[in-house]
mmCIF file of C-alpha atoms and ligand atoms in Angstrom:
data_model
loop_
_atom_site.group_PDB
_atom_site.id
_atom_site.type_symbol
_atom_site.label_atom_id
_atom_site.label_comp_id
_atom_site.label_asym_id
_atom_site.label_seq_id
_atom_site.Cartn_x
_atom_site.Cartn_y
_atom_site.Cartn_z
ATOM 1 C CA MET A 1 20.063 8.938 -22.595
ATOM 2 C CA ALA A 2 18.991 11.179 -25.464
ATOM 3 C CA HIS A 3 16.882 14.164 -24.565
ATOM 4 C CA SER A 4 14.482 15.420 -27.166
ATOM 5 C CA MET A 5 11.959 18.226 -27.112
ATOM 6 C CA ARG A 6 12.559 20.376 -24.044
ATOM 7 C CA GLN A 7 16.101 20.467 -22.775
ATOM 8 C CA ILE A 8 16.384 18.423 -19.617
ATOM 9 C CA SER A 9 17.932 21.433 -17.897
ATOM 10 C CA ASP A 10 14.652 23.294 -18.536
ATOM 11 C CA VAL A 11 12.701 20.393 -17.075
ATOM 12 C CA ASP A 12 14.923 20.309 -13.974
ATOM 13 C CA ALA A 13 14.468 24.061 -13.585
ATOM 14 C CA ALA A 14 10.697 23.584 -13.862
ATOM 15 C CA ILE A 15 10.877 20.910 -11.148
ATOM 16 C CA ASP A 16 12.704 23.303 -8.835
ATOM 17 C CA ALA A 17 10.213 26.040 -9.628
ATOM 18 C CA GLY A 18 7.235 23.724 -9.053
ATOM 19 C CA ALA A 19 8.433 22.095 -5.835
ATOM 20 C CA GLN A 20 6.515 24.395 -3.485
ATOM 21 C CA ASP A 21 3.289 23.761 -5.419
ATOM 22 C CA ALA A 22 3.883 20.010 -5.121
ATOM 23 C CA PHE A 23 4.506 20.304 -1.374
ATOM 24 C CA ALA A 24 1.306 22.345 -1.002
ATOM 25 C CA PHE A 25 -0.587 19.642 -2.921
ATOM 26 C CA LEU A 26 0.900 17.051 -0.559
ATOM 27 C CA GLU A 27 -0.277 19.126 2.407
ATOM 28 C CA ARG A 28 -3.815 19.217 0.995
ATOM 29 C CA LEU A 29 -3.714 15.436 0.568
ATOM 30 C CA VAL A 30 -2.458 14.830 4.127
ATOM 31 C CA ALA A 31 -5.116 17.197 5.485
ATOM 32 C CA ALA A 32 -7.742 14.925 3.882
ATOM 33 C CA PRO A 33 -7.729 12.047 6.417
ATOM 34 C CA SER A 34 -8.408 9.206 3.989
ATOM 35 C CA THR A 35 -8.779 6.322 6.414
ATOM 36 C CA LEU A 36 -11.110 3.455 5.565
ATOM 37 C CA GLY A 37 -14.532 4.834 4.655
ATOM 38 C CA ALA A 38 -13.363 8.475 4.508
ATOM 39 C CA GLU A 39 -11.483 8.444 1.203
ATOM 40 C CA ALA A 40 -13.699 10.834 -0.813
ATOM 41 C CA LYS A 41 -11.951 14.103 0.037
ATOM 42 C CA ALA A 42 -8.493 12.808 -0.906
ATOM 43 C CA LEU A 43 -9.907 11.449 -4.185
ATOM 44 C CA ASP A 44 -11.274 14.936 -4.924
ATOM 45 C CA VAL A 45 -7.938 16.612 -4.112
ATOM 46 C CA ALA A 46 -6.025 14.217 -6.384
ATOM 47 C CA ALA A 47 -8.603 14.472 -9.172
ATOM 48 C CA ALA A 48 -8.391 18.269 -9.167
ATOM 49 C CA GLU A 49 -4.592 18.126 -9.456
ATOM 50 C CA LEU A 50 -4.640 15.635 -12.354
ATOM 51 C CA ASP A 51 -7.241 17.773 -14.109
ATOM 52 C CA ARG A 52 -5.060 20.867 -13.627
ATOM 53 C CA LEU A 53 -2.139 19.000 -15.212
ATOM 54 C CA GLY A 54 -4.099 18.147 -18.356
ATOM 55 C CA LEU A 55 -5.312 14.604 -17.699
ATOM 56 C CA ALA A 56 -8.851 13.493 -18.535
ATOM 57 C CA VAL A 57 -10.225 12.352 -15.194
ATOM 58 C CA GLU A 58 -13.052 9.988 -14.297
ATOM 59 C CA THR A 59 -13.937 7.823 -11.324
ATOM 60 C CA LEU A 60 -15.013 4.202 -11.390
ATOM 61 C CA PRO A 61 -17.255 2.448 -8.902
ATOM 62 C CA ILE A 62 -16.057 -0.590 -6.995
ATOM 63 C CA PRO A 63 -18.830 -3.098 -7.689
ATOM 64 C CA ALA A 64 -19.991 -5.235 -4.748
ATOM 65 C CA VAL A 65 -19.367 -8.378 -6.848
ATOM 66 C CA ILE A 66 -15.623 -7.658 -6.615
ATOM 67 C CA GLU A 67 -15.738 -9.669 -3.398
ATOM 68 C CA GLN A 68 -16.380 -12.809 -5.423
ATOM 69 C CA ASP A 69 -13.192 -12.315 -7.416
ATOM 70 C CA PRO A 70 -10.626 -14.983 -6.488
ATOM 71 C CA LEU A 71 -7.968 -12.266 -6.012
ATOM 72 C CA ALA A 72 -10.147 -9.959 -3.894
ATOM 73 C CA GLY A 73 -9.668 -9.187 -0.230
ATOM 74 C CA VAL A 74 -12.540 -9.463 2.229
ATOM 75 C CA ALA A 75 -14.412 -6.148 2.103
ATOM 76 C CA GLN A 76 -14.228 -4.070 5.274
ATOM 77 C CA LEU A 77 -17.112 -1.757 4.352
ATOM 78 C CA PRO A 78 -19.846 -1.851 1.707
ATOM 79 C CA TYR A 79 -19.070 -0.569 -1.785
ATOM 80 C CA ASP A 80 -22.183 1.511 -2.059
ATOM 81 C CA GLY A 81 -21.525 2.898 -5.519
ATOM 82 C CA GLY A 82 -21.153 6.280 -3.849
ATOM 83 C CA ALA A 83 -18.007 8.048 -2.794
ATOM 84 C CA ARG A 84 -15.787 4.971 -2.358
ATOM 85 C CA ARG A 85 -14.451 4.913 -5.909
ATOM 86 C CA VAL A 86 -11.252 4.609 -7.938
ATOM 87 C CA LEU A 87 -9.786 7.621 -9.708
ATOM 88 C CA VAL A 88 -8.530 7.236 -13.296
ATOM 89 C CA GLY A 89 -6.733 9.935 -15.296
ATOM 90 C CA ARG A 90 -5.453 9.598 -18.833
ATOM 91 C CA VAL A 91 -3.291 11.639 -21.165
ATOM 92 C CA GLY A 92 -1.670 11.016 -24.538
ATOM 93 C CA GLY A 93 -1.978 7.894 -26.643
ATOM 94 C CA ALA A 94 -2.423 9.643 -29.980
ATOM 95 C CA VAL A 95 0.697 7.939 -31.343
ATOM 96 C CA PRO A 96 0.680 4.559 -29.597
ATOM 97 C CA GLN A 97 3.805 2.442 -29.802
ATOM 98 C CA ARG A 98 3.827 -1.236 -29.080
ATOM 99 C CA GLY A 99 4.646 -2.021 -25.439
ATOM 100 C CA ARG A 100 5.070 1.589 -24.345
ATOM 101 C CA SER A 101 1.901 2.542 -22.503
ATOM 102 C CA LEU A 102 2.430 3.176 -18.804
ATOM 103 C CA LEU A 103 0.160 3.170 -15.790
ATOM 104 C CA VAL A 104 1.079 4.932 -12.551
ATOM 105 C CA ASN A 105 -0.882 3.547 -9.609
ATOM 106 C CA GLY A 106 -0.912 5.333 -6.264
ATOM 107 C CA HIS A 107 -3.174 4.513 -3.357
ATOM 108 C CA LEU A 108 -4.927 7.387 -1.617
ATOM 109 C CA ASP A 109 -6.036 5.525 1.504
ATOM 110 C CA VAL A 110 -4.015 5.654 4.714
ATOM 111 C CA VAL A 111 -3.949 3.567 7.876
ATOM 112 C CA PRO A 112 -5.454 5.067 11.058
ATOM 113 C CA ALA A 113 -3.315 7.045 13.506
ATOM 114 C CA ASP A 114 -3.421 5.131 16.782
ATOM 115 C CA ALA A 115 -2.594 7.305 19.844
ATOM 116 C CA PRO A 116 -2.533 10.760 18.172
ATOM 117 C CA GLU A 117 -1.414 12.290 21.485
ATOM 118 C CA ARG A 118 1.968 10.620 20.993
ATOM 119 C CA TRP A 119 2.581 12.549 17.765
ATOM 120 C CA ARG A 120 4.607 15.745 17.937
ATOM 121 C CA SER A 121 1.916 17.344 15.762
ATOM 122 C CA ALA A 122 -1.629 16.191 14.966
ATOM 123 C CA PRO A 123 -1.479 13.294 12.459
ATOM 124 C CA PHE A 124 -3.801 14.836 9.907
ATOM 125 C CA GLN A 125 -2.416 18.335 10.219
ATOM 126 C CA PRO A 126 0.582 18.463 7.864
ATOM 127 C CA VAL A 127 3.604 20.139 9.437
ATOM 128 C CA ARG A 128 7.007 20.847 7.852
ATOM 129 C CA ARG A 129 9.988 20.420 10.135
ATOM 130 C CA ASP A 130 13.711 19.866 9.489
ATOM 131 C CA GLY A 131 13.264 19.334 5.750
ATOM 132 C CA SER A 132 10.495 16.788 6.205
ATOM 133 C CA LEU A 133 6.725 16.876 6.073
ATOM 134 C CA PHE A 134 4.971 15.074 8.921
ATOM 135 C CA GLY A 135 1.516 13.529 8.881
ATOM 136 C CA ARG A 136 -0.294 10.227 8.497
ATOM 137 C CA GLY A 137 0.053 9.212 4.864
ATOM 138 C CA ALA A 138 2.751 11.814 4.170
ATOM 139 C CA GLY A 139 5.138 8.943 3.443
ATOM 140 C CA ASP A 140 2.764 6.097 2.574
ATOM 141 C CA MET A 141 2.046 7.228 0.002
ATOM 142 C CA LYS A 142 0.804 10.710 -0.581
ATOM 143 C CA ALA A 143 4.389 11.910 -1.145
ATOM 144 C CA GLY A 144 4.495 9.611 -4.173
ATOM 145 C CA TRP A 145 1.570 11.576 -5.588
ATOM 146 C CA ALA A 146 3.509 14.811 -5.081
ATOM 147 C CA MET A 147 6.559 13.298 -6.798
ATOM 148 C CA LEU A 148 4.408 12.248 -9.756
ATOM 149 C CA THR A 149 2.541 15.524 -10.142
ATOM 150 C CA LEU A 150 5.770 17.531 -9.793
ATOM 151 C CA ALA A 151 7.241 15.581 -12.722
ATOM 152 C CA LEU A 152 4.051 15.882 -14.790
ATOM 153 C CA ALA A 153 3.843 19.643 -14.196
ATOM 154 C CA ALA A 154 7.466 20.091 -15.299
ATOM 155 C CA LEU A 155 6.846 18.063 -18.463
ATOM 156 C CA ASP A 156 3.966 20.390 -19.396
ATOM 157 C CA LEU A 157 1.668 17.678 -20.761
ATOM 158 C CA ARG A 158 -0.799 20.125 -22.328
ATOM 159 C CA ALA A 159 1.931 21.482 -24.605
ATOM 160 C CA ALA A 160 3.736 18.158 -25.056
ATOM 161 C CA PRO A 161 1.398 15.181 -24.556
ATOM 162 C CA PRO A 162 3.041 11.758 -24.462
ATOM 163 C CA ALA A 163 2.868 9.670 -27.629
ATOM 164 C CA ALA A 164 1.835 6.470 -25.859
ATOM 165 C CA GLN A 165 -0.904 6.638 -23.244
ATOM 166 C CA LEU A 166 -0.159 7.505 -19.645
ATOM 167 C CA THR A 167 -2.819 6.359 -17.185
ATOM 168 C CA VAL A 168 -2.882 7.376 -13.530
ATOM 169 C CA VAL A 169 -4.925 5.293 -11.083
ATOM 170 C CA GLY A 170 -5.822 6.546 -7.600
ATOM 171 C CA ALA A 171 -6.797 3.482 -5.610
ATOM 172 C CA ILE A 172 -8.429 2.998 -2.227
ATOM 173 C CA GLU A 173 -8.264 0.026 0.144
ATOM 174 C CA GLU A 174 -4.623 -0.732 -0.737
ATOM 175 C CA GLU A 175 -3.987 -1.005 2.992
ATOM 176 C CA CYS A 176 -6.734 -3.544 3.690
ATOM 177 C CA THR A 177 -7.968 -5.452 0.615
ATOM 178 C CA GLY A 178 -6.496 -4.250 -2.687
ATOM 179 C CA ASN A 179 -10.029 -4.215 -4.062
ATOM 180 C CA GLY A 180 -9.736 -0.675 -5.468
ATOM 181 C CA THR A 181 -6.906 -1.550 -7.821
ATOM 182 C CA LEU A 182 -8.480 -4.923 -8.591
ATOM 183 C CA ALA A 183 -11.769 -3.233 -9.564
ATOM 184 C CA SER A 184 -9.931 -0.878 -11.934
ATOM 185 C CA ILE A 185 -8.180 -3.819 -13.592
ATOM 186 C CA ARG A 186 -11.462 -5.722 -13.949
ATOM 187 C CA ALA A 187 -12.921 -2.558 -15.534
ATOM 188 C CA GLY A 188 -10.206 -2.782 -18.206
ATOM 189 C CA VAL A 189 -7.826 -0.112 -16.915
ATOM 190 C CA GLY A 190 -4.314 -1.318 -17.719
ATOM 191 C CA ALA A 191 -1.090 -0.677 -19.576
ATOM 192 C CA ASP A 192 2.065 -2.389 -20.823
ATOM 193 C CA ALA A 193 3.961 -1.528 -17.636
ATOM 194 C CA VAL A 194 3.133 -0.118 -14.212
ATOM 195 C CA LEU A 195 4.931 2.135 -11.750
ATOM 196 C CA LEU A 196 3.733 2.611 -8.166
ATOM 197 C CA PRO A 197 5.256 5.645 -6.406
ATOM 198 C CA GLU A 198 5.293 3.945 -3.006
ATOM 199 C CA PRO A 199 7.991 5.133 -0.569
ATOM 200 C CA THR A 200 11.147 3.194 -1.497
ATOM 201 C CA ASP A 201 14.006 5.556 -0.559
ATOM 202 C CA LEU A 202 14.400 6.108 -4.321
ATOM 203 C CA ASP A 203 15.279 2.449 -4.780
ATOM 204 C CA VAL A 204 13.246 0.027 -6.886
ATOM 205 C CA LEU A 205 11.012 -2.561 -5.269
ATOM 206 C CA LEU A 206 10.489 -5.685 -7.335
ATOM 207 C CA ARG A 207 9.044 -8.248 -4.911
ATOM 208 C CA GLY A 208 6.445 -8.573 -2.185
ATOM 209 C CA ASN A 209 5.522 -11.312 0.266
ATOM 210 C CA GLY A 210 2.105 -12.823 0.670
ATOM 211 C CA VAL A 211 -0.035 -11.239 3.375
ATOM 212 C CA LEU A 212 -3.094 -12.855 4.947
ATOM 213 C CA TRP A 213 -5.444 -11.274 7.475
ATOM 214 C CA LEU A 214 -7.603 -13.396 9.734
ATOM 215 C CA GLU A 215 -10.091 -12.730 12.495
ATOM 216 C CA VAL A 216 -9.879 -15.316 15.262
ATOM 217 C CA THR A 217 -12.476 -15.516 18.018
ATOM 218 C CA VAL A 218 -11.513 -17.414 21.158
ATOM 219 C CA GLU A 219 -14.201 -18.368 23.657
ATOM 220 C CA GLY A 220 -13.383 -18.397 27.364
ATOM 221 C CA LYS A 221 -15.191 -19.759 30.378
ATOM 222 C CA PRO A 222 -16.678 -16.716 32.113
ATOM 223 C CA GLY A 223 -16.540 -16.490 35.845
ATOM 224 C CA HIS A 224 -15.019 -14.753 38.836
ATOM 225 C CA ALA A 225 -11.301 -14.130 38.449
ATOM 226 C CA GLU A 226 -10.714 -16.101 41.650
ATOM 227 C CA SER A 227 -11.843 -19.324 39.973
ATOM 228 C CA ALA A 228 -10.550 -18.518 36.466
ATOM 229 C CA ARG A 229 -7.281 -20.297 35.818
ATOM 230 C CA GLY A 230 -5.181 -20.888 32.722
ATOM 231 C CA SER A 231 -6.874 -21.422 29.432
ATOM 232 C CA THR A 232 -10.420 -20.800 30.645
ATOM 233 C CA ASN A 233 -9.483 -17.125 30.295
ATOM 234 C CA ALA A 234 -10.149 -16.159 26.647
ATOM 235 C CA PHE A 235 -7.026 -13.991 26.565
ATOM 236 C CA ASP A 236 -4.868 -16.973 27.550
ATOM 237 C CA GLY A 237 -6.433 -18.762 24.592
ATOM 238 C CA ALA A 238 -5.525 -15.784 22.403
ATOM 239 C CA TRP A 239 -1.841 -16.041 23.439
ATOM 240 C CA ALA A 240 -1.892 -19.724 22.504
ATOM 241 C CA VAL A 241 -3.336 -18.890 19.080
ATOM 242 C CA LEU A 242 -0.719 -16.160 18.541
ATOM 243 C CA ALA A 243 2.085 -18.520 19.563
ATOM 244 C CA GLY A 244 0.813 -21.067 17.035
ATOM 245 C CA LEU A 245 0.809 -18.481 14.255
ATOM 246 C CA ARG A 246 4.307 -17.302 15.206
ATOM 247 C CA GLU A 247 5.534 -20.883 14.979
ATOM 248 C CA LEU A 248 4.027 -21.055 11.498
ATOM 249 C CA ALA A 249 5.824 -17.825 10.525
ATOM 250 C CA ALA A 250 9.083 -19.241 11.927
ATOM 251 C CA ARG A 251 8.609 -22.396 9.841
ATOM 252 C CA TYR A 252 8.090 -20.234 6.755
ATOM 253 C CA GLU A 253 11.293 -18.346 7.555
ATOM 254 C CA ALA A 254 13.283 -21.517 8.169
ATOM 255 C CA GLY A 255 12.456 -22.692 4.647
ATOM 256 C CA ALA A 256 13.188 -19.351 2.967
ATOM 257 C CA PRO A 257 16.355 -17.615 1.759
ATOM 258 C CA ALA A 258 18.285 -15.664 4.411
ATOM 259 C CA GLY A 259 16.758 -12.268 5.133
ATOM 260 C CA ALA A 260 13.181 -13.245 4.253
ATOM 261 C CA ARG A 261 10.816 -12.301 7.087
ATOM 262 C CA TYR A 262 7.311 -13.646 7.610
ATOM 263 C CA GLU A 263 5.720 -11.856 10.532
ATOM 264 C CA ALA A 264 2.638 -12.977 12.446
ATOM 265 C CA ASN A 265 1.279 -9.778 13.988
ATOM 266 C CA LEU A 266 -1.562 -9.397 16.475
ATOM 267 C CA GLY A 267 -2.895 -5.987 15.438
ATOM 268 C CA VAL A 268 -6.222 -5.789 17.270
ATOM 269 C CA LEU A 269 -7.341 -7.546 20.455
ATOM 270 C CA GLU A 270 -10.770 -6.965 21.949
ATOM 271 C CA GLY A 271 -12.684 -8.533 24.798
ATOM 272 C CA GLY A 272 -13.504 -8.467 28.473
ATOM 273 C CA ASP A 273 -15.410 -5.969 30.546
ATOM 274 C CA TRP A 274 -14.223 -6.237 34.133
ATOM 275 C CA PRO A 275 -10.899 -6.740 35.928
ATOM 276 C CA SER A 276 -12.312 -9.370 38.285
ATOM 277 C CA THR A 277 -14.097 -11.333 35.552
ATOM 278 C CA ALA A 278 -12.533 -13.834 33.161
ATOM 279 C CA PRO A 279 -13.464 -12.567 29.672
ATOM 280 C CA VAL A 280 -16.144 -14.478 27.788
ATOM 281 C CA ARG A 281 -14.476 -13.924 24.465
ATOM 282 C CA ALA A 282 -11.345 -12.556 22.805
ATOM 283 C CA ARG A 283 -11.528 -11.219 19.267
ATOM 284 C CA MET A 284 -8.166 -11.082 17.514
ATOM 285 C CA ARG A 285 -7.308 -9.543 14.164
ATOM 286 C CA VAL A 286 -4.023 -10.947 12.908
ATOM 287 C CA ARG A 287 -1.763 -10.591 9.918
ATOM 288 C CA VAL A 288 0.473 -13.430 8.700
ATOM 289 C CA GLY A 289 3.166 -13.014 6.039
ATOM 290 C CA PHE A 290 3.804 -15.965 3.745
ATOM 291 C CA PRO A 291 6.401 -16.929 1.142
ATOM 292 C CA PRO A 292 6.446 -17.253 -2.649
ATOM 293 C CA GLY A 293 5.017 -20.491 -3.958
ATOM 294 C CA LEU A 294 1.953 -20.300 -1.709
ATOM 295 C CA SER A 295 -1.441 -18.854 -2.587
ATOM 296 C CA ALA A 296 -3.558 -16.978 -0.046
ATOM 297 C CA ALA A 297 -5.746 -20.093 0.173
ATOM 298 C CA ASP A 298 -2.643 -22.194 0.961
ATOM 299 C CA ALA A 299 -1.622 -19.742 3.675
ATOM 300 C CA GLU A 300 -5.131 -19.764 5.147
ATOM 301 C CA ARG A 301 -5.034 -23.562 5.255
ATOM 302 C CA ASP A 302 -1.633 -23.456 7.026
ATOM 303 C CA ALA A 303 -2.861 -20.837 9.509
ATOM 304 C CA ARG A 304 -6.007 -22.815 10.307
ATOM 305 C CA ALA A 305 -3.870 -25.918 10.890
ATOM 306 C CA ALA A 306 -1.492 -23.962 13.162
ATOM 307 C CA ILE A 307 -4.419 -22.622 15.196
ATOM 308 C CA ALA A 308 -5.994 -26.086 15.392
ATOM 309 C CA ALA A 309 -2.691 -27.550 16.618
ATOM 310 C CA ALA A 310 -2.410 -24.844 19.299
ATOM 311 C CA ALA A 311 -5.996 -25.578 20.388
ATOM 312 C CA ALA A 312 -5.417 -29.331 20.455
ATOM 313 C CA ALA A 313 -2.645 -28.841 23.023
ATOM 314 C CA ASP A 314 -4.992 -27.119 25.461
ATOM 315 C CA PRO A 315 -7.797 -28.907 27.378
ATOM 316 C CA TRP A 316 -10.261 -25.991 27.201
ATOM 317 C CA LEU A 317 -9.515 -24.950 23.597
ATOM 318 C CA ARG A 318 -9.705 -28.560 22.466
ATOM 319 C CA GLU A 319 -13.366 -28.549 23.510
ATOM 320 C CA HIS A 320 -13.940 -24.955 22.375
ATOM 321 C CA PRO A 321 -11.961 -24.522 19.136
ATOM 322 C CA PRO A 322 -11.276 -20.928 18.063
ATOM 323 C CA LEU A 323 -13.407 -19.613 15.211
ATOM 324 C CA VAL A 324 -11.316 -18.476 12.221
ATOM 325 C CA ARG A 325 -12.653 -16.107 9.591
ATOM 326 C CA PRO A 326 -10.914 -14.509 6.562
ATOM 327 C CA ASP A 327 -10.722 -10.725 6.997
ATOM 328 C CA GLY A 328 -9.234 -8.147 4.642
ATOM 329 C CA LEU A 329 -5.946 -8.784 2.850
ATOM 330 C CA ARG A 330 -5.469 -11.998 0.901
ATOM 331 C CA ALA A 331 -2.382 -10.818 -0.977
ATOM 332 C CA GLU A 332 -0.483 -13.272 -3.142
ATOM 333 C CA PRO A 333 3.337 -13.018 -3.242
ATOM 334 C CA TYR A 334 4.774 -11.467 -6.381
ATOM 335 C CA ALA A 335 8.085 -10.809 -8.136
ATOM 336 C CA VAL A 336 9.069 -8.778 -11.191
ATOM 337 C CA ASP A 337 11.962 -9.800 -13.462
ATOM 338 C CA PRO A 338 14.921 -7.462 -12.702
ATOM 339 C CA GLY A 339 15.664 -7.519 -16.440
ATOM 340 C CA ALA A 340 12.272 -6.072 -17.395
ATOM 341 C CA ASP A 341 12.424 -3.119 -19.804
ATOM 342 C CA LEU A 342 10.799 -0.774 -17.285
ATOM 343 C CA VAL A 343 13.412 -1.629 -14.635
ATOM 344 C CA ARG A 344 16.207 -0.836 -17.089
ATOM 345 C CA ALA A 345 14.519 2.376 -18.241
ATOM 346 C CA LEU A 346 13.959 3.591 -14.681
ATOM 347 C CA SER A 347 17.529 2.724 -13.687
ATOM 348 C CA ALA A 348 18.853 4.618 -16.719
ATOM 349 C CA ALA A 349 16.654 7.635 -15.902
ATOM 350 C CA HIS A 350 17.833 7.626 -12.292
ATOM 351 C CA GLN A 351 21.457 7.286 -13.353
ATOM 352 C CA ASP A 352 21.041 10.223 -15.711
ATOM 353 C CA ALA A 353 19.469 12.371 -12.992
ATOM 354 C CA HIS A 354 21.635 11.410 -10.026
ATOM 355 C CA GLY A 355 24.728 9.596 -11.281
ATOM 356 C CA THR A 356 23.875 6.366 -9.435
ATOM 357 C CA ALA A 357 21.652 3.409 -10.208
ATOM 358 C CA PRO A 358 18.893 2.585 -7.719
ATOM 359 C CA ALA A 359 19.140 -0.663 -5.745
ATOM 360 C CA LEU A 360 16.715 -3.433 -6.731
ATOM 361 C CA LEU A 361 14.926 -4.712 -3.622
ATOM 362 C CA GLY A 362 12.013 -6.682 -2.233
ATOM 363 C CA THR A 363 9.664 -5.969 0.668
ATOM 364 C CA ASN A 364 8.397 -8.199 3.461
ATOM 365 C CA ALA A 365 5.024 -6.486 3.087
ATOM 366 C CA THR A 366 2.885 -6.227 -0.047
ATOM 367 C CA THR A 367 1.747 -3.585 -2.536
ATOM 368 C CA ASP A 368 -0.948 -3.395 -5.198
ATOM 369 C CA ALA A 369 1.825 -4.183 -7.725
ATOM 370 C CA ARG A 370 0.959 -7.841 -7.145
ATOM 371 C CA PHE A 371 -2.215 -7.637 -9.255
ATOM 372 C CA TYR A 372 -0.281 -6.475 -12.314
ATOM 373 C CA ALA A 373 2.895 -8.485 -11.747
ATOM 374 C CA ASN A 374 1.009 -11.748 -11.252
ATOM 375 C CA ALA A 375 -0.777 -11.065 -14.546
ATOM 376 C CA GLY A 376 2.573 -10.775 -16.323
ATOM 377 C CA ILE A 377 2.754 -6.974 -16.444
ATOM 378 C CA PRO A 378 5.984 -5.524 -15.011
ATOM 379 C CA ALA A 379 4.975 -3.440 -11.970
ATOM 380 C CA ILE A 380 7.648 -1.726 -9.920
ATOM 381 C CA CYS A 381 7.615 0.603 -6.929
ATOM 382 C CA PHE A 382 9.787 3.716 -6.906
ATOM 383 C CA GLY A 383 9.246 6.667 -4.616
ATOM 384 C CA PRO A 384 10.406 9.091 -1.949
ATOM 385 C CA ARG A 385 12.228 8.582 1.338
ATOM 386 C CA ALA A 386 9.710 8.101 4.145
ATOM 387 C CA ARG A 387 10.084 7.378 7.861
ATOM 388 C CA ASP A 388 7.803 5.710 10.398
ATOM 389 C CA ILE A 389 5.115 4.678 7.937
ATOM 390 C CA HIS A 390 2.159 3.135 9.801
ATOM 391 C CA GLY A 391 3.836 4.508 12.964
ATOM 392 C CA VAL A 392 3.967 7.647 15.102
ATOM 393 C CA ASP A 393 5.332 10.845 13.492
ATOM 394 C CA GLU A 394 5.239 9.452 9.944
ATOM 395 C CA SER A 395 7.140 11.750 7.608
ATOM 396 C CA VAL A 396 8.682 12.182 4.178
ATOM 397 C CA GLU A 397 11.934 13.911 3.292
ATOM 398 C CA LEU A 398 10.897 16.738 0.976
ATOM 399 C CA GLN A 399 14.099 16.740 -1.097
ATOM 400 C CA SER A 400 13.478 13.079 -2.003
ATOM 401 C CA ILE A 401 10.207 14.129 -3.661
ATOM 402 C CA VAL A 402 12.166 16.540 -5.858
ATOM 403 C CA ASP A 403 14.886 13.961 -6.554
ATOM 404 C CA GLY A 404 12.311 11.317 -7.479
ATOM 405 C CA ALA A 405 10.541 13.777 -9.771
ATOM 406 C CA ARG A 406 13.846 14.339 -11.629
ATOM 407 C CA THR A 407 14.039 10.611 -12.294
ATOM 408 C CA LEU A 408 10.383 10.399 -13.381
ATOM 409 C CA ALA A 409 10.712 13.444 -15.632
ATOM 410 C CA ARG A 410 13.398 11.528 -17.537
ATOM 411 C CA LEU A 411 11.670 8.160 -17.485
ATOM 412 C CA LEU A 412 8.283 9.316 -18.765
ATOM 413 C CA PRO A 413 9.368 10.936 -22.083
ATOM 414 C CA ALA A 414 11.907 8.147 -22.657
ATOM 415 C CA TRP A 415 9.272 5.468 -22.113
ATOM 416 C CA LEU A 416 6.173 7.066 -23.623
ATOM 417 C CA GLY A 417 7.702 9.221 -26.338
ATOM 418 C CA THR A 418 6.409 12.699 -27.059
ATOM 419 C CA ALA A 419 3.726 13.347 -29.650
ATOM 420 C CA PRO A 420 4.553 15.847 -32.382
ATOM 421 C CA ARG A 421 2.657 19.070 -31.868
HETATM 422 ZN ZN1 LIG B 1 1.586 2.207 0.546
#
């Protein structure tokens, strides 16, 4: 790989020198607990950092009509035109070259921290320990933001702006709908290729499964526990529904290549108010993975059929069929061509920085890459080494942020070019 402008050794030295600043930025991001509805502070922290690095920053609203988009998820909260926005930063583009603009998309939302007392340190209080930084979102995916900004700082964009345009998108609701990224795309924010600094152990993620969320309400027959038996208890009905969805997931797996996993997960279960009373109702929130070749509507149809079949086998549920409602993610499967130019360029950059090529992988979950990839724009994930994402004691290995920044600091000038001063 040819290195023009600044010597790459200078850039690597700048990465080393800037690492503590990047870690401090990551700590500020983790300390902004950007769960659903509380994303504003993290957006502000990221916006300030992009501004400091020389990007022109704006925020876009997420219009309420996004919900009518066929690719949208089911909104979890209103888009009030207020603080729940999408961040967009831009730099360069004075000397555009065909096919060489790049968009880096990172989500700023995080999942909640269930059972904070089980964490070694408070989830939203970033703590460094044993070479890692702990906190909810540290891995997924605020560390990716630190990796990106560390590379951008070392490239000194004010002195050496890229020739083609670099756009950075800070999305919300990646974890529940994808509507932040979708809104930015509908507002015309795009590029020739997209990189998402999700945690990938410094490998490259090219594929994602479909993911469907549903809310299922099961009615029970209320009464004293003494007379409540079998399926008249709403929770017994809930187990039957879950078993039906797990059978569906197993059927998906049976028809898929070895290693493909389609999980039906019961994530939330609510109902009941008294140990000696059979609950009137069970409210389930479930997630079902589904394979390539199916749309979210196909998967919803399959899930409804699986739930109906489970209900048909039960005398009470047959008369009181569970109510199924779409809820949150309706993510279509996606796959990027391993031969795409961006994949080759990133592999070459990584090889140059570390002497090895990254592995090309898929995930059994999803990412916002699907919106770009399914529109024909190569969109790959590449980011730091995280542990226990969505779990207890989530963390990121700090050195992997530095290592990833070395790769990005080679990829960006090679891909975008550097404008003459
Ligand atoms: Zn993520």
